Amino acid sequence: MTVVPGLRPGTVQLICDGCGEIRTEVTSQLREPDVVWPVIAEYAWSGSAFATGPHRCPRCPTGPIDVPVVPPAGPVESAAWHVAIDSLPDAVVVRPSGDIDLAVAEPLRAALAEAVAVGRPVVLDLSQVELIDSTGLGILVRAHNDARQRGLTLCLVAPSRFVLTVLHTMRLAGVFLTFDERHQALTCLAAARAD
């Protein structure tokens, strides 16, 4: 589950890890910011008592909840998570593989900063990313702002339903150009540069 500030003051939004269902709750029900058990129990969600989850709403299929693998501290070049950078003639493609959270924040931030520094549009290929937390969202916004200050575009490719839900919830859906396929993004960016 992702817990994000609600649209109204004094509320939070809980987003299901499985289907992206959103519940808005008054924060007085959450006495400790990390403990969400009172809210998930009230709505028959299953999962951890803590906000770092995993959680599933009643609409999601039964069975075990997949717990994301958190890579160990230190260099993040393991089977669980890595990021690749492809420098193409019209763009730089950054491809993270695995969920984007606090554990992988620094390598992703560095990869995006490196991509922006090249001076070409940046394509963030999220086809192998299922979940993103608030730290990851902050990194995307920072990279977008860095690119914009240099007169560049940063676009997203193949964001998961969960990532799209988080962007929509945080009112960032209109900030990023979003494409279903990598070739669509590259074609659009090449056409924009030609104009």
Short mmCIF file of N, CA and C in Angstrom, two decimals:
data_model
loop_
_atom_site.label_atom_id
_atom_site.label_comp_id
_atom_site.label_asym_id
_atom_site.label_seq_id
_atom_site.Cartn_x
_atom_site.Cartn_y
_atom_site.Cartn_z
N MET A 1 0.85 -1.17 0.00
CA MET A 1 0.00 0.00 0.00
C MET A 1 0.89 1.22 0.00
N THR A 2 0.43 2.24 -0.68
CA THR A 2 1.09 3.52 -0.61
C THR A 2 0.19 4.44 0.17
N VAL A 3 0.75 5.16 1.11
CA VAL A 3 0.01 6.13 1.90
C VAL A 3 0.47 7.50 1.46
N VAL A 4 -0.45 8.33 0.96
CA VAL A 4 -0.10 9.66 0.48
C VAL A 4 -1.04 10.68 1.13
N PRO A 5 -0.61 11.95 1.24
CA PRO A 5 -1.51 12.96 1.78
C PRO A 5 -2.76 13.07 0.94
N GLY A 6 -3.89 13.26 1.60
CA GLY A 6 -5.15 13.38 0.89
C GLY A 6 -5.32 14.73 0.22
N LEU A 7 -6.33 14.85 -0.60
CA LEU A 7 -6.60 16.10 -1.30
C LEU A 7 -7.16 17.15 -0.35
N ARG A 8 -7.85 16.71 0.70
CA ARG A 8 -8.37 17.62 1.71
C ARG A 8 -7.43 17.61 2.91
N PRO A 9 -7.25 18.74 3.57
CA PRO A 9 -6.40 18.77 4.78
C PRO A 9 -6.93 17.79 5.82
N GLY A 10 -6.01 17.12 6.50
CA GLY A 10 -6.39 16.18 7.55
C GLY A 10 -6.78 14.81 7.05
N THR A 11 -6.50 14.50 5.77
CA THR A 11 -6.82 13.18 5.24
C THR A 11 -5.59 12.54 4.62
N VAL A 12 -5.64 11.23 4.49
CA VAL A 12 -4.62 10.48 3.77
C VAL A 12 -5.33 9.56 2.78
N GLN A 13 -4.60 9.16 1.74
CA GLN A 13 -5.15 8.20 0.79
C GLN A 13 -4.34 6.93 0.85
N LEU A 14 -5.03 5.80 0.92
CA LEU A 14 -4.41 4.49 0.94
C LEU A 14 -4.66 3.85 -0.42
N ILE A 15 -3.58 3.42 -1.08
CA ILE A 15 -3.69 2.86 -2.43
C ILE A 15 -3.34 1.38 -2.36
N CYS A 16 -4.25 0.51 -2.82
CA CYS A 16 -4.05 -0.94 -2.78
C CYS A 16 -2.88 -1.34 -3.68
N ASP A 17 -2.01 -2.26 -3.19
CA ASP A 17 -0.89 -2.75 -3.98
C ASP A 17 -1.34 -3.61 -5.16
N GLY A 18 -2.50 -4.23 -5.04
CA GLY A 18 -2.94 -5.13 -6.09
C GLY A 18 -3.63 -4.44 -7.25
N CYS A 19 -4.71 -3.71 -6.97
CA CYS A 19 -5.52 -3.15 -8.05
C CYS A 19 -5.47 -1.63 -8.14
N GLY A 20 -4.88 -0.99 -7.14
CA GLY A 20 -4.81 0.47 -7.17
C GLY A 20 -6.02 1.15 -6.57
N GLU A 21 -6.95 0.39 -5.93
CA GLU A 21 -8.10 1.02 -5.28
C GLU A 21 -7.61 2.03 -4.26
N ILE A 22 -8.33 3.15 -4.15
CA ILE A 22 -7.92 4.22 -3.24
C ILE A 22 -9.00 4.41 -2.18
N ARG A 23 -8.57 4.50 -0.93
CA ARG A 23 -9.45 4.84 0.19
C ARG A 23 -8.93 6.12 0.80
N THR A 24 -9.80 7.11 0.99
CA THR A 24 -9.42 8.35 1.65
C THR A 24 -9.92 8.29 3.08
N GLU A 25 -9.04 8.57 4.02
CA GLU A 25 -9.38 8.47 5.44
C GLU A 25 -8.93 9.71 6.19
N VAL A 26 -9.65 10.02 7.26
CA VAL A 26 -9.27 11.12 8.14
C VAL A 26 -8.07 10.66 8.96
N THR A 27 -7.06 11.50 9.07
CA THR A 27 -5.82 11.09 9.73
C THR A 27 -5.98 10.83 11.22
N SER A 28 -7.07 11.29 11.84
CA SER A 28 -7.24 11.02 13.27
C SER A 28 -7.37 9.52 13.55
N GLN A 29 -7.73 8.73 12.53
CA GLN A 29 -7.80 7.28 12.71
C GLN A 29 -6.41 6.65 12.76
N LEU A 30 -5.41 7.36 12.26
CA LEU A 30 -4.05 6.84 12.22
C LEU A 30 -3.22 7.56 13.27
N ARG A 31 -3.21 7.01 14.48
CA ARG A 31 -2.51 7.66 15.58
C ARG A 31 -1.00 7.66 15.36
N GLU A 32 -0.49 6.61 14.78
CA GLU A 32 0.92 6.54 14.41
C GLU A 32 0.98 6.56 12.90
N PRO A 33 1.86 7.38 12.30
CA PRO A 33 1.86 7.48 10.84
C PRO A 33 2.19 6.18 10.12
N ASP A 34 2.89 5.26 10.79
CA ASP A 34 3.25 4.01 10.13
C ASP A 34 2.25 2.89 10.36
N VAL A 35 1.33 3.07 11.30
CA VAL A 35 0.39 2.01 11.63
C VAL A 35 -0.95 2.28 10.95
N VAL A 36 -1.34 1.41 10.04
CA VAL A 36 -2.58 1.60 9.29
C VAL A 36 -3.61 0.52 9.60
N TRP A 37 -3.33 -0.33 10.59
CA TRP A 37 -4.23 -1.43 10.88
C TRP A 37 -5.67 -1.00 11.14
N PRO A 38 -5.94 0.07 11.92
CA PRO A 38 -7.35 0.44 12.15
C PRO A 38 -8.12 0.68 10.86
N VAL A 39 -7.47 1.27 9.88
CA VAL A 39 -8.16 1.58 8.63
C VAL A 39 -8.32 0.34 7.76
N ILE A 40 -7.25 -0.47 7.60
CA ILE A 40 -7.37 -1.63 6.72
C ILE A 40 -8.32 -2.67 7.30
N ALA A 41 -8.38 -2.79 8.64
CA ALA A 41 -9.31 -3.73 9.26
C ALA A 41 -10.76 -3.30 9.03
N GLU A 42 -11.00 -2.01 9.12
CA GLU A 42 -12.36 -1.49 8.94
C GLU A 42 -12.90 -1.78 7.55
N TYR A 43 -12.02 -1.79 6.54
CA TYR A 43 -12.47 -2.01 5.17
C TYR A 43 -12.15 -3.41 4.65
N ALA A 44 -11.76 -4.33 5.54
CA ALA A 44 -11.51 -5.74 5.21
C ALA A 44 -10.34 -5.92 4.24
N TRP A 45 -9.36 -5.02 4.31
CA TRP A 45 -8.14 -5.23 3.55
C TRP A 45 -7.29 -6.25 4.27
N SER A 46 -6.41 -6.93 3.56
CA SER A 46 -5.50 -7.87 4.20
C SER A 46 -4.08 -7.36 4.05
N GLY A 47 -3.22 -7.79 4.97
CA GLY A 47 -1.82 -7.40 4.88
C GLY A 47 -1.27 -6.89 6.18
N SER A 48 -0.12 -6.27 6.08
CA SER A 48 0.63 -5.79 7.24
C SER A 48 -0.12 -4.70 7.99
N ALA A 49 0.17 -4.60 9.29
CA ALA A 49 -0.41 -3.53 10.10
C ALA A 49 0.30 -2.20 9.86
N PHE A 50 1.40 -2.24 9.12
CA PHE A 50 2.22 -1.05 8.92
C PHE A 50 2.06 -0.51 7.51
N ALA A 51 2.29 0.80 7.35
CA ALA A 51 2.09 1.45 6.06
C ALA A 51 3.05 0.93 4.99
N THR A 52 4.19 0.38 5.41
CA THR A 52 5.14 -0.12 4.43
C THR A 52 4.67 -1.41 3.80
N GLY A 53 3.52 -1.92 4.25
CA GLY A 53 2.75 -2.97 3.58
C GLY A 53 3.51 -4.18 3.18
N PRO A 54 3.05 -5.16 2.54
CA PRO A 54 2.05 -5.19 1.46
C PRO A 54 0.61 -5.31 1.96
N HIS A 55 -0.32 -4.83 1.14
CA HIS A 55 -1.73 -4.85 1.46
C HIS A 55 -2.54 -5.18 0.21
N ARG A 56 -3.74 -5.69 0.45
CA ARG A 56 -4.63 -6.01 -0.67
C ARG A 56 -6.06 -5.69 -0.24
N CYS A 57 -6.81 -5.07 -1.13
CA CYS A 57 -8.21 -4.76 -0.83
C CYS A 57 -9.06 -6.00 -1.09
N PRO A 58 -10.31 -6.02 -0.65
CA PRO A 58 -11.16 -7.21 -0.81
C PRO A 58 -11.44 -7.58 -2.27
N ARG A 59 -11.34 -6.63 -3.20
CA ARG A 59 -11.62 -6.93 -4.62
C ARG A 59 -10.51 -7.73 -5.28
N CYS A 60 -9.29 -7.69 -4.73
CA CYS A 60 -8.16 -8.36 -5.36
C CYS A 60 -8.26 -9.88 -5.18
N PRO A 61 -7.68 -10.66 -6.10
CA PRO A 61 -7.74 -12.11 -6.00
C PRO A 61 -7.12 -12.61 -4.69
N THR A 62 -7.61 -13.75 -4.23
CA THR A 62 -7.04 -14.33 -3.02
C THR A 62 -5.69 -14.97 -3.32
N GLY A 63 -5.00 -15.34 -2.30
CA GLY A 63 -3.66 -15.91 -2.45
C GLY A 63 -2.65 -15.03 -1.76
N PRO A 64 -1.41 -15.46 -1.74
CA PRO A 64 -0.41 -14.68 -1.02
C PRO A 64 -0.16 -13.33 -1.68
N ILE A 65 0.19 -12.37 -0.85
CA ILE A 65 0.55 -11.05 -1.35
C ILE A 65 2.04 -11.06 -1.63
N ASP A 66 2.42 -10.62 -2.82
CA ASP A 66 3.84 -10.56 -3.15
C ASP A 66 4.51 -9.43 -2.38
N VAL A 67 5.56 -9.77 -1.67
CA VAL A 67 6.32 -8.78 -0.94
C VAL A 67 7.50 -8.37 -1.81
N PRO A 68 7.65 -7.06 -2.12
CA PRO A 68 8.77 -6.65 -2.95
C PRO A 68 10.10 -6.98 -2.29
N VAL A 69 11.06 -7.39 -3.09
CA VAL A 69 12.40 -7.68 -2.59
C VAL A 69 13.14 -6.36 -2.42
N VAL A 70 13.63 -6.10 -1.22
CA VAL A 70 14.40 -4.89 -0.97
C VAL A 70 15.86 -5.25 -1.06
N PRO A 71 16.59 -4.64 -1.98
CA PRO A 71 18.00 -4.97 -2.12
C PRO A 71 18.79 -4.52 -0.91
N PRO A 72 19.94 -5.14 -0.66
CA PRO A 72 20.74 -4.75 0.48
C PRO A 72 21.31 -3.35 0.29
N ALA A 73 21.71 -2.73 1.43
CA ALA A 73 22.34 -1.41 1.36
C ALA A 73 23.65 -1.53 0.60
N GLY A 74 24.07 -0.43 0.03
CA GLY A 74 25.32 -0.44 -0.74
C GLY A 74 25.02 -0.37 -2.21
N PRO A 75 25.95 -0.77 -3.07
CA PRO A 75 25.71 -0.69 -4.51
C PRO A 75 24.49 -1.50 -4.91
N VAL A 76 23.65 -0.93 -5.74
CA VAL A 76 22.42 -1.59 -6.13
C VAL A 76 22.55 -2.09 -7.56
N GLU A 77 23.26 -3.14 -7.72
CA GLU A 77 23.41 -3.80 -9.01
C GLU A 77 23.23 -5.29 -8.78
N SER A 78 22.02 -5.67 -8.35
CA SER A 78 21.74 -7.06 -8.05
C SER A 78 20.62 -7.54 -8.96
N ALA A 79 20.28 -8.80 -8.82
CA ALA A 79 19.19 -9.36 -9.62
C ALA A 79 17.86 -8.71 -9.25
N ALA A 80 17.76 -8.19 -8.01
CA ALA A 80 16.51 -7.61 -7.55
C ALA A 80 16.24 -6.24 -8.17
N TRP A 81 17.28 -5.46 -8.43
CA TRP A 81 17.06 -4.11 -8.94
C TRP A 81 18.31 -3.63 -9.67
N HIS A 82 18.12 -2.98 -10.79
CA HIS A 82 19.22 -2.30 -11.46
C HIS A 82 18.65 -1.24 -12.39
N VAL A 83 19.52 -0.36 -12.87
CA VAL A 83 19.10 0.68 -13.81
C VAL A 83 20.10 0.72 -14.95
N ALA A 84 19.58 0.78 -16.16
CA ALA A 84 20.42 0.84 -17.36
C ALA A 84 20.17 2.18 -18.06
N ILE A 85 21.21 2.69 -18.71
CA ILE A 85 21.10 3.93 -19.46
C ILE A 85 21.53 3.65 -20.90
N ASP A 86 20.65 3.97 -21.85
CA ASP A 86 20.95 3.82 -23.27
C ASP A 86 20.99 5.20 -23.90
N SER A 87 22.13 5.59 -24.43
CA SER A 87 22.26 6.88 -25.09
C SER A 87 22.00 6.70 -26.58
N LEU A 88 20.87 7.24 -27.05
CA LEU A 88 20.47 7.14 -28.45
C LEU A 88 20.66 8.50 -29.12
N PRO A 89 20.63 8.56 -30.45
CA PRO A 89 20.84 9.84 -31.12
C PRO A 89 19.86 10.95 -30.73
N ASP A 90 18.58 10.58 -30.50
CA ASP A 90 17.57 11.60 -30.21
C ASP A 90 17.13 11.66 -28.75
N ALA A 91 17.61 10.75 -27.92
CA ALA A 91 17.16 10.71 -26.52
C ALA A 91 18.09 9.83 -25.71
N VAL A 92 17.95 9.96 -24.39
CA VAL A 92 18.63 9.06 -23.46
C VAL A 92 17.55 8.26 -22.76
N VAL A 93 17.65 6.94 -22.81
CA VAL A 93 16.64 6.07 -22.20
C VAL A 93 17.19 5.52 -20.88
N VAL A 94 16.43 5.73 -19.81
CA VAL A 94 16.78 5.21 -18.49
C VAL A 94 15.78 4.09 -18.20
N ARG A 95 16.30 2.87 -17.90
CA ARG A 95 15.45 1.70 -17.69
C ARG A 95 15.70 1.08 -16.32
N PRO A 96 14.93 1.49 -15.30
CA PRO A 96 15.03 0.79 -14.01
C PRO A 96 14.34 -0.56 -14.11
N SER A 97 14.85 -1.51 -13.36
CA SER A 97 14.25 -2.85 -13.33
C SER A 97 13.97 -3.20 -11.88
N GLY A 98 12.72 -3.10 -11.50
CA GLY A 98 12.31 -3.35 -10.12
C GLY A 98 11.60 -2.14 -9.56
N ASP A 99 10.99 -2.30 -8.40
CA ASP A 99 10.22 -1.23 -7.78
C ASP A 99 11.11 -0.06 -7.39
N ILE A 100 10.55 1.13 -7.41
CA ILE A 100 11.29 2.34 -7.08
C ILE A 100 10.88 2.80 -5.70
N ASP A 101 11.81 2.69 -4.75
CA ASP A 101 11.55 3.09 -3.39
C ASP A 101 12.81 3.66 -2.77
N LEU A 102 12.78 3.91 -1.47
CA LEU A 102 13.90 4.53 -0.77
C LEU A 102 15.20 3.74 -0.93
N ALA A 103 15.09 2.41 -0.99
CA ALA A 103 16.29 1.57 -1.07
C ALA A 103 17.08 1.79 -2.35
N VAL A 104 16.42 2.23 -3.42
CA VAL A 104 17.09 2.41 -4.71
C VAL A 104 17.09 3.86 -5.16
N ALA A 105 16.77 4.77 -4.26
CA ALA A 105 16.62 6.18 -4.62
C ALA A 105 17.90 6.78 -5.18
N GLU A 106 19.01 6.57 -4.52
CA GLU A 106 20.25 7.23 -4.95
C GLU A 106 20.73 6.76 -6.33
N PRO A 107 20.76 5.46 -6.62
CA PRO A 107 21.18 5.06 -7.97
C PRO A 107 20.25 5.59 -9.07
N LEU A 108 18.95 5.64 -8.82
CA LEU A 108 18.03 6.16 -9.82
C LEU A 108 18.21 7.66 -9.99
N ARG A 109 18.35 8.38 -8.88
CA ARG A 109 18.57 9.82 -8.95
C ARG A 109 19.82 10.13 -9.76
N ALA A 110 20.90 9.38 -9.49
CA ALA A 110 22.16 9.59 -10.21
C ALA A 110 22.01 9.28 -11.70
N ALA A 111 21.30 8.20 -12.02
CA ALA A 111 21.11 7.82 -13.43
C ALA A 111 20.31 8.89 -14.17
N LEU A 112 19.26 9.42 -13.55
CA LEU A 112 18.46 10.45 -14.19
C LEU A 112 19.25 11.75 -14.34
N ALA A 113 20.05 12.10 -13.33
CA ALA A 113 20.88 13.31 -13.42
C ALA A 113 21.89 13.17 -14.55
N GLU A 114 22.47 11.98 -14.68
CA GLU A 114 23.43 11.72 -15.76
C GLU A 114 22.74 11.83 -17.12
N ALA A 115 21.53 11.30 -17.23
CA ALA A 115 20.78 11.34 -18.48
C ALA A 115 20.45 12.78 -18.87
N VAL A 116 20.01 13.59 -17.90
CA VAL A 116 19.66 14.99 -18.18
C VAL A 116 20.91 15.76 -18.60
N ALA A 117 22.05 15.46 -17.97
CA ALA A 117 23.30 16.17 -18.27
C ALA A 117 23.76 15.96 -19.71
N VAL A 118 23.33 14.90 -20.36
CA VAL A 118 23.72 14.63 -21.75
C VAL A 118 23.17 15.71 -22.68
N GLY A 119 22.02 16.30 -22.32
CA GLY A 119 21.48 17.39 -23.12
C GLY A 119 20.48 16.97 -24.18
N ARG A 120 19.97 15.77 -24.08
CA ARG A 120 18.92 15.28 -24.99
C ARG A 120 17.69 14.92 -24.16
N PRO A 121 16.52 14.82 -24.81
CA PRO A 121 15.33 14.40 -24.06
C PRO A 121 15.57 13.07 -23.34
N VAL A 122 14.87 12.89 -22.22
CA VAL A 122 15.04 11.69 -21.40
C VAL A 122 13.76 10.87 -21.45
N VAL A 123 13.91 9.59 -21.73
CA VAL A 123 12.80 8.64 -21.73
C VAL A 123 13.00 7.72 -20.54
N LEU A 124 12.08 7.76 -19.59
CA LEU A 124 12.15 6.87 -18.43
C LEU A 124 11.24 5.68 -18.70
N ASP A 125 11.84 4.55 -19.04
CA ASP A 125 11.12 3.33 -19.39
C ASP A 125 10.76 2.59 -18.11
N LEU A 126 9.48 2.60 -17.75
CA LEU A 126 9.00 1.98 -16.51
C LEU A 126 8.35 0.62 -16.74
N SER A 127 8.64 0.00 -17.87
CA SER A 127 7.99 -1.26 -18.21
C SER A 127 8.32 -2.38 -17.23
N GLN A 128 9.41 -2.27 -16.48
CA GLN A 128 9.78 -3.31 -15.51
C GLN A 128 9.61 -2.83 -14.08
N VAL A 129 8.82 -1.77 -13.90
CA VAL A 129 8.56 -1.20 -12.56
C VAL A 129 7.09 -1.38 -12.26
N GLU A 130 6.78 -1.99 -11.14
CA GLU A 130 5.39 -2.17 -10.75
C GLU A 130 4.95 -1.11 -9.73
N LEU A 131 5.80 -0.86 -8.72
CA LEU A 131 5.42 0.03 -7.62
C LEU A 131 6.39 1.20 -7.50
N ILE A 132 5.90 2.31 -6.97
CA ILE A 132 6.73 3.47 -6.67
C ILE A 132 6.24 4.05 -5.36
N ASP A 133 7.17 4.51 -4.52
CA ASP A 133 6.76 5.14 -3.27
C ASP A 133 6.99 6.64 -3.37
N SER A 134 6.76 7.36 -2.26
CA SER A 134 6.87 8.82 -2.29
C SER A 134 8.29 9.28 -2.59
N THR A 135 9.29 8.53 -2.14
CA THR A 135 10.68 8.88 -2.45
C THR A 135 10.91 8.80 -3.96
N GLY A 136 10.45 7.72 -4.58
CA GLY A 136 10.60 7.57 -6.02
C GLY A 136 9.86 8.64 -6.78
N LEU A 137 8.68 8.99 -6.31
CA LEU A 137 7.91 10.04 -6.95
C LEU A 137 8.65 11.37 -6.88
N GLY A 138 9.27 11.64 -5.73
CA GLY A 138 10.07 12.86 -5.58
C GLY A 138 11.23 12.90 -6.56
N ILE A 139 11.85 11.75 -6.81
CA ILE A 139 12.97 11.68 -7.75
C ILE A 139 12.49 11.98 -9.17
N LEU A 140 11.33 11.46 -9.55
CA LEU A 140 10.78 11.74 -10.87
C LEU A 140 10.49 13.23 -11.05
N VAL A 141 9.90 13.84 -10.03
CA VAL A 141 9.57 15.26 -10.11
C VAL A 141 10.86 16.09 -10.20
N ARG A 142 11.85 15.73 -9.42
CA ARG A 142 13.12 16.47 -9.46
C ARG A 142 13.78 16.35 -10.83
N ALA A 143 13.79 15.14 -11.39
CA ALA A 143 14.38 14.94 -12.71
C ALA A 143 13.61 15.72 -13.77
N HIS A 144 12.28 15.72 -13.66
CA HIS A 144 11.45 16.49 -14.60
C HIS A 144 11.81 17.98 -14.53
N ASN A 145 11.94 18.50 -13.31
CA ASN A 145 12.28 19.92 -13.15
C ASN A 145 13.69 20.23 -13.67
N ASP A 146 14.65 19.34 -13.40
CA ASP A 146 16.01 19.53 -13.91
C ASP A 146 16.01 19.55 -15.44
N ALA A 147 15.27 18.63 -16.05
CA ALA A 147 15.20 18.57 -17.51
C ALA A 147 14.55 19.84 -18.06
N ARG A 148 13.47 20.27 -17.45
CA ARG A 148 12.76 21.46 -17.92
C ARG A 148 13.64 22.71 -17.84
N GLN A 149 14.44 22.82 -16.76
CA GLN A 149 15.33 23.97 -16.62
C GLN A 149 16.38 24.02 -17.73
N ARG A 150 16.69 22.87 -18.31
CA ARG A 150 17.64 22.81 -19.42
C ARG A 150 16.94 22.83 -20.77
N GLY A 151 15.63 23.02 -20.76
CA GLY A 151 14.88 23.05 -22.01
C GLY A 151 14.65 21.68 -22.61
N LEU A 152 14.68 20.65 -21.77
CA LEU A 152 14.54 19.26 -22.23
C LEU A 152 13.21 18.68 -21.78
N THR A 153 12.83 17.58 -22.38
CA THR A 153 11.62 16.85 -22.02
C THR A 153 12.00 15.56 -21.31
N LEU A 154 11.27 15.23 -20.26
CA LEU A 154 11.38 13.91 -19.62
C LEU A 154 10.02 13.26 -19.74
N CYS A 155 9.96 12.10 -20.38
CA CYS A 155 8.68 11.42 -20.54
C CYS A 155 8.75 10.01 -19.94
N LEU A 156 7.59 9.46 -19.66
CA LEU A 156 7.46 8.13 -19.06
C LEU A 156 6.93 7.16 -20.09
N VAL A 157 7.47 5.94 -20.06
CA VAL A 157 7.01 4.89 -20.96
C VAL A 157 6.50 3.71 -20.13
N ALA A 158 5.34 3.23 -20.46
CA ALA A 158 4.73 2.02 -19.89
C ALA A 158 4.63 2.03 -18.37
N PRO A 159 4.13 3.13 -17.77
CA PRO A 159 3.95 3.09 -16.31
C PRO A 159 2.84 2.10 -15.95
N SER A 160 3.03 1.41 -14.84
CA SER A 160 2.03 0.44 -14.38
C SER A 160 0.77 1.17 -13.93
N ARG A 161 -0.28 0.42 -13.74
CA ARG A 161 -1.53 1.01 -13.25
C ARG A 161 -1.30 1.66 -11.89
N PHE A 162 -0.47 1.03 -11.07
CA PHE A 162 -0.18 1.57 -9.74
C PHE A 162 0.53 2.92 -9.87
N VAL A 163 1.55 3.00 -10.74
CA VAL A 163 2.29 4.25 -10.93
C VAL A 163 1.36 5.32 -11.45
N LEU A 164 0.50 4.99 -12.42
CA LEU A 164 -0.46 5.96 -12.95
C LEU A 164 -1.42 6.45 -11.86
N THR A 165 -1.83 5.53 -10.98
CA THR A 165 -2.73 5.90 -9.88
C THR A 165 -2.05 6.88 -8.94
N VAL A 166 -0.79 6.61 -8.61
CA VAL A 166 -0.05 7.51 -7.73
C VAL A 166 0.10 8.88 -8.39
N LEU A 167 0.46 8.92 -9.66
CA LEU A 167 0.60 10.20 -10.36
C LEU A 167 -0.72 10.97 -10.37
N HIS A 168 -1.81 10.25 -10.63
CA HIS A 168 -3.12 10.90 -10.65
C HIS A 168 -3.49 11.42 -9.26
N THR A 169 -3.27 10.60 -8.25
CA THR A 169 -3.61 10.97 -6.89
C THR A 169 -2.85 12.21 -6.44
N MET A 170 -1.60 12.29 -6.82
CA MET A 170 -0.77 13.43 -6.42
C MET A 170 -0.88 14.60 -7.39
N ARG A 171 -1.84 14.52 -8.33
CA ARG A 171 -2.10 15.57 -9.31
C ARG A 171 -0.88 15.85 -10.19
N LEU A 172 -0.17 14.79 -10.54
CA LEU A 172 1.01 14.90 -11.39
C LEU A 172 0.81 14.23 -12.75
N ALA A 173 -0.38 13.70 -12.99
CA ALA A 173 -0.61 12.96 -14.23
C ALA A 173 -0.38 13.83 -15.46
N GLY A 174 -0.72 15.11 -15.38
CA GLY A 174 -0.55 16.01 -16.52
C GLY A 174 0.84 16.59 -16.65
N VAL A 175 1.70 16.34 -15.68
CA VAL A 175 3.05 16.91 -15.70
C VAL A 175 3.95 16.17 -16.67
N PHE A 176 3.81 14.84 -16.72
CA PHE A 176 4.69 14.01 -17.53
C PHE A 176 4.00 13.59 -18.83
N LEU A 177 4.73 13.68 -19.94
CA LEU A 177 4.28 13.02 -21.16
C LEU A 177 4.37 11.53 -20.90
N THR A 178 3.33 10.79 -21.25
CA THR A 178 3.30 9.35 -20.99
C THR A 178 2.97 8.60 -22.26
N PHE A 179 3.72 7.52 -22.50
CA PHE A 179 3.53 6.70 -23.70
C PHE A 179 3.40 5.24 -23.31
N ASP A 180 2.65 4.48 -24.11
CA ASP A 180 2.51 3.05 -23.85
C ASP A 180 3.74 2.27 -24.27
N GLU A 181 4.38 2.70 -25.33
CA GLU A 181 5.52 1.98 -25.90
C GLU A 181 6.72 2.90 -26.06
N ARG A 182 7.90 2.33 -25.94
CA ARG A 182 9.15 3.10 -26.07
C ARG A 182 9.26 3.73 -27.46
N HIS A 183 8.93 2.99 -28.52
CA HIS A 183 9.07 3.53 -29.87
C HIS A 183 8.16 4.73 -30.09
N GLN A 184 6.99 4.75 -29.44
CA GLN A 184 6.09 5.90 -29.55
C GLN A 184 6.74 7.15 -28.97
N ALA A 185 7.37 6.99 -27.81
CA ALA A 185 8.04 8.13 -27.16
C ALA A 185 9.17 8.65 -28.03
N LEU A 186 9.99 7.73 -28.55
CA LEU A 186 11.14 8.13 -29.37
C LEU A 186 10.69 8.83 -30.66
N THR A 187 9.62 8.33 -31.28
CA THR A 187 9.08 8.94 -32.49
C THR A 187 8.57 10.35 -32.21
N CYS A 188 7.85 10.50 -31.13
CA CYS A 188 7.28 11.81 -30.76
C CYS A 188 8.41 12.79 -30.44
N LEU A 189 9.41 12.37 -29.69
CA LEU A 189 10.52 13.27 -29.34
C LEU A 189 11.33 13.66 -30.57
N ALA A 190 11.55 12.71 -31.49
CA ALA A 190 12.28 13.01 -32.72
C ALA A 190 11.52 14.02 -33.56
N ALA A 191 10.20 13.87 -33.65
CA ALA A 191 9.37 14.80 -34.41
C ALA A 191 9.40 16.20 -33.80
N ALA A 192 9.38 16.26 -32.47
CA ALA A 192 9.42 17.55 -31.78
C ALA A 192 10.75 18.26 -32.00
N ARG A 193 11.83 17.51 -32.04
CA ARG A 193 13.16 18.12 -32.29
C ARG A 193 13.28 18.62 -33.71
N ALA A 194 12.60 17.94 -34.64
CA ALA A 194 12.68 18.34 -36.06
C ALA A 194 11.94 19.65 -36.32
N ASP A 195 10.93 19.95 -35.49
CA ASP A 195 10.13 21.18 -35.69
C ASP A 195 10.90 22.42 -35.32
#
